[in-house]
Amino acid sequence: MYSITLKEGREKLPQKHHPWIFSGAIDKIMPSYTKADWAEVYSCDGRFIAYGYYDERSHIVLHLISWKRNNSPGDELIRNLVRQSVLRRRYLLSLDDTTALRLIHGDADFLPGIAADCYGKEIRIIISSRFADAFLPVIAAELDSMLHPSVIESTVDKTYASSEGLSEKTRHFREGKETKESDERPNVLFVENGIYYEAAPGKGQKSGFYADQRDNRQITELYAKGKTVLDLFSYTGGFTLHALRGGALSVDSVDSSESALRHLLYQIHLNENKGVLPPSSRDKVETHQGNAFEFLRNAEKDKYDMMILDPPKLAKTKSGLEQAVKAYKDLNRVAMEKIKDGGIIATFSCSGAMTRENFQTIIAWAAADAGVEVQILRTLSAGEDHPVRVSFPESEYLKGFILRIWK
Ligand code: SAH
């Protein structure tokens, strides 16, 4: 285990349990670096701060993991952290009408660079750090022993593959052991708030589905009765399906991904067959493959009484924030201009670099430019399986509002 001393003044955030330390904050490392390993981390005046994992090839060289002096680091600590993370979700895991949830949410669950999602009988892991890659077999074995999934599939997040020097290969685990699986595995069936979905193996965005929007889909359903709805950035139709169940008159679903829209239509049939949606639901939906910003600009004014704006992460980093602010503002302004008087907009930002205050300010600027009054009816965030650690504000990435627009 290494012993690492931080530079003077660089201990403040780590002492407040922020987990990231970049190379510029490190003063001394003993013994000198040979390979990735655990580390004890000290302030310049020799006070213990935390245990971490040090890997010079990672873009965050030191991930702090435990601030408890008596938690000795190693595989047992990892197994413990996985166990606690799953146990914290006991309530969600006990539900019959929801079988898709996040089991491990990275640093917010003290496991940096690892997201583990459960979809019915399968677990899908996304790796975005060398730490997670190094401990994947330990993490998979613990998940297996607690939850007995049929298979665990792990992929590497493309955004981080090159900065972390990780190969993008997909790995599988069954009964705690690494296995080889065919790409031809059937889709996995799961349910969220009583609506059925399927996720194809090894495909799709995130680990196949955006489980973070679970509560927000349920909430938007409350506003959908009798509405003409526009679901922008629909992906495979989470919001579209809820709008249909909520009694929407019609839904236009827009996404740049052709395959996501095909899957959306398939999932409407799936829910018609399961008796969740009435048989005529498919006829109420039109899918539009293309650029959602453009679709909205060309949309007929006063056609829609409800819109969902759920764009991808527009600010990937803090430096990309300025450009993203403009895009968020334009999107919301045009939506406000086009929507019917009294209409409802569910608007989201999943950019970790943007704060909630920032996002609300953007909404206010958009309202001023569109010349409308806006009321915030509800403030939205990711579900409880995507917790926000207060010492790590970056974990509050999903922010949203239900807005009412008055003209
Ligand atoms: N609302 C979805 C999740 C949206 S994720 C749900 O509830 O599951 C963002 C989606 O935006 C992705 O499906 C992606 O394909 C799509 N996308 C990205 N850029 C786009 C663009 N410019 N126009 C339309 N869709 C876009």
Short mmCIF file of N, CA, C and O in Angstrom, two decimals, residues 1-5 28-42 48-55 62-66 68-75 77 135:
data_model
loop_
_atom_site.label_atom_id
_atom_site.label_comp_id
_atom_site.label_asym_id
_atom_site.label_seq_id
_atom_site.Cartn_x
_atom_site.Cartn_y
_atom_site.Cartn_z
N MET A 1 0.86 -1.20 0.00
CA MET A 1 0.00 0.00 0.00
C MET A 1 0.89 1.24 0.00
O MET A 1 1.90 1.29 0.69
N TYR A 2 0.49 2.23 -0.80
CA TYR A 2 1.25 3.47 -0.85
C TYR A 2 0.87 4.39 0.32
O TYR A 2 -0.21 4.27 0.89
N SER A 3 1.79 5.30 0.60
CA SER A 3 1.48 6.36 1.55
C SER A 3 1.63 7.67 0.77
O SER A 3 2.70 7.97 0.26
N ILE A 4 0.53 8.40 0.68
CA ILE A 4 0.53 9.59 -0.19
C ILE A 4 0.28 10.83 0.67
O ILE A 4 -0.64 10.86 1.50
N THR A 5 1.09 11.87 0.44
CA THR A 5 0.89 13.14 1.16
C THR A 5 0.44 14.19 0.15
O THR A 5 1.03 14.33 -0.92
N LYS A 28 3.85 13.89 -2.23
CA LYS A 28 4.81 12.78 -2.09
C LYS A 28 4.08 11.45 -2.17
O LYS A 28 2.95 11.32 -1.68
N ILE A 29 4.74 10.49 -2.78
CA ILE A 29 4.21 9.13 -2.76
C ILE A 29 5.32 8.17 -2.38
O ILE A 29 6.42 8.23 -2.93
N MET A 30 5.03 7.32 -1.39
CA MET A 30 6.04 6.39 -0.85
C MET A 30 5.47 4.97 -0.82
O MET A 30 4.34 4.81 -0.35
N PRO A 31 6.17 3.94 -1.24
CA PRO A 31 7.42 4.01 -2.01
C PRO A 31 7.12 4.53 -3.41
O PRO A 31 5.95 4.74 -3.73
N SER A 32 8.12 4.69 -4.24
CA SER A 32 7.83 5.30 -5.54
C SER A 32 6.98 4.36 -6.39
O SER A 32 7.00 3.14 -6.22
N TYR A 33 6.23 4.97 -7.29
CA TYR A 33 5.16 4.27 -8.02
C TYR A 33 5.68 3.15 -8.91
O TYR A 33 6.60 3.35 -9.70
N THR A 34 5.07 2.00 -8.79
CA THR A 34 5.35 0.92 -9.76
C THR A 34 4.06 0.47 -10.44
O THR A 34 4.00 0.36 -11.65
N LYS A 35 3.01 0.24 -9.67
CA LYS A 35 1.75 -0.20 -10.27
C LYS A 35 0.57 0.27 -9.41
O LYS A 35 0.77 0.65 -8.25
N ALA A 36 -0.64 0.19 -10.01
CA ALA A 36 -1.84 0.64 -9.30
C ALA A 36 -2.01 -0.15 -8.00
O ALA A 36 -1.83 -1.37 -7.98
N ASP A 37 -2.35 0.58 -6.92
CA ASP A 37 -2.54 -0.11 -5.64
C ASP A 37 -3.32 0.80 -4.67
O ASP A 37 -3.51 1.99 -4.93
N TRP A 38 -3.68 0.25 -3.56
CA TRP A 38 -4.33 1.02 -2.49
C TRP A 38 -3.34 2.03 -1.91
O TRP A 38 -2.13 1.83 -1.98
N ALA A 39 -3.89 3.06 -1.27
CA ALA A 39 -3.02 4.08 -0.67
C ALA A 39 -3.65 4.64 0.59
O ALA A 39 -4.89 4.72 0.70
N GLU A 40 -2.78 4.99 1.55
CA GLU A 40 -3.23 5.79 2.70
C GLU A 40 -2.94 7.23 2.33
O GLU A 40 -1.83 7.52 1.87
N VAL A 41 -3.89 8.11 2.57
CA VAL A 41 -3.71 9.49 2.11
C VAL A 41 -3.65 10.43 3.32
O VAL A 41 -4.51 10.33 4.22
N TYR A 42 -2.63 11.30 3.33
CA TYR A 42 -2.39 12.19 4.47
C TYR A 42 -2.35 13.65 4.02
O TYR A 42 -1.96 13.96 2.88
N PHE A 48 -4.24 11.63 8.90
CA PHE A 48 -4.87 10.66 7.98
C PHE A 48 -6.16 11.27 7.43
O PHE A 48 -6.98 11.82 8.17
N ILE A 49 -6.34 11.16 6.12
CA ILE A 49 -7.59 11.65 5.51
C ILE A 49 -8.48 10.47 5.11
O ILE A 49 -9.64 10.39 5.52
N ALA A 50 -7.93 9.56 4.30
CA ALA A 50 -8.77 8.48 3.77
C ALA A 50 -7.90 7.40 3.15
O ALA A 50 -6.70 7.60 2.95
N TYR A 51 -8.55 6.27 2.83
CA TYR A 51 -7.92 5.28 1.97
C TYR A 51 -8.40 5.52 0.55
O TYR A 51 -9.57 5.88 0.33
N GLY A 52 -7.50 5.29 -0.39
CA GLY A 52 -7.89 5.47 -1.79
C GLY A 52 -7.21 4.46 -2.67
O GLY A 52 -6.45 3.59 -2.18
N TYR A 53 -7.48 4.57 -3.95
CA TYR A 53 -6.86 3.67 -4.93
C TYR A 53 -6.09 4.54 -5.91
O TYR A 53 -6.65 5.45 -6.52
N TYR A 54 -4.78 4.27 -6.00
CA TYR A 54 -3.91 5.13 -6.80
C TYR A 54 -3.50 4.42 -8.08
O TYR A 54 -2.98 3.30 -8.06
N ASP A 55 -3.77 5.07 -9.22
CA ASP A 55 -3.40 4.50 -10.51
C ASP A 55 -2.99 5.65 -11.43
O ASP A 55 -3.83 6.45 -11.83
N LEU A 62 -6.11 9.41 -8.13
CA LEU A 62 -6.39 8.87 -6.80
C LEU A 62 -7.89 9.00 -6.51
O LEU A 62 -8.43 10.11 -6.46
N HIS A 63 -8.53 7.86 -6.36
CA HIS A 63 -9.95 7.83 -5.99
C HIS A 63 -10.04 7.53 -4.51
O HIS A 63 -9.59 6.46 -4.06
N LEU A 64 -10.62 8.44 -3.73
CA LEU A 64 -10.79 8.16 -2.30
C LEU A 64 -12.02 7.29 -2.10
O LEU A 64 -13.07 7.53 -2.73
N ILE A 65 -11.88 6.30 -1.25
CA ILE A 65 -12.96 5.32 -1.14
C ILE A 65 -13.49 5.17 0.28
O ILE A 65 -14.68 5.05 0.50
N SER A 66 -12.61 5.25 1.27
CA SER A 66 -13.09 5.12 2.63
C SER A 66 -12.37 6.09 3.56
O SER A 66 -11.15 6.15 3.58
N LYS A 68 -12.85 5.96 6.82
CA LYS A 68 -12.81 5.31 8.15
C LYS A 68 -11.46 4.63 8.32
O LYS A 68 -11.12 3.73 7.55
N ARG A 69 -10.73 5.01 9.36
CA ARG A 69 -9.38 4.51 9.59
C ARG A 69 -9.35 3.00 9.74
O ARG A 69 -8.42 2.32 9.30
N ASN A 70 -10.42 2.43 10.37
CA ASN A 70 -10.37 0.98 10.62
C ASN A 70 -10.93 0.13 9.47
O ASN A 70 -11.05 -1.08 9.59
N ASN A 71 -11.26 0.73 8.34
CA ASN A 71 -11.71 -0.01 7.15
C ASN A 71 -10.50 -0.40 6.33
O ASN A 71 -10.13 0.31 5.40
N SER A 72 -9.85 -1.51 6.61
CA SER A 72 -8.63 -1.70 5.81
C SER A 72 -8.99 -2.07 4.38
O SER A 72 -9.91 -2.85 4.14
N PRO A 73 -8.27 -1.44 3.45
CA PRO A 73 -8.63 -1.61 2.05
C PRO A 73 -8.26 -2.99 1.51
O PRO A 73 -7.37 -3.65 2.05
N GLY A 74 -8.96 -3.40 0.46
CA GLY A 74 -8.72 -4.72 -0.14
C GLY A 74 -10.03 -5.26 -0.68
O GLY A 74 -11.06 -4.57 -0.65
N ASP A 75 -10.00 -6.52 -1.14
CA ASP A 75 -11.20 -7.11 -1.76
C ASP A 75 -12.38 -7.13 -0.79
O ASP A 75 -13.53 -6.96 -1.19
N LEU A 77 -13.17 -5.01 1.51
CA LEU A 77 -13.80 -3.67 1.55
C LEU A 77 -14.70 -3.50 0.32
O LEU A 77 -15.83 -3.01 0.44
N PHE A 135 -11.34 -4.25 -10.31
CA PHE A 135 -12.10 -5.01 -9.30
C PHE A 135 -13.38 -5.65 -9.85
O PHE A 135 -14.19 -6.16 -9.08
#
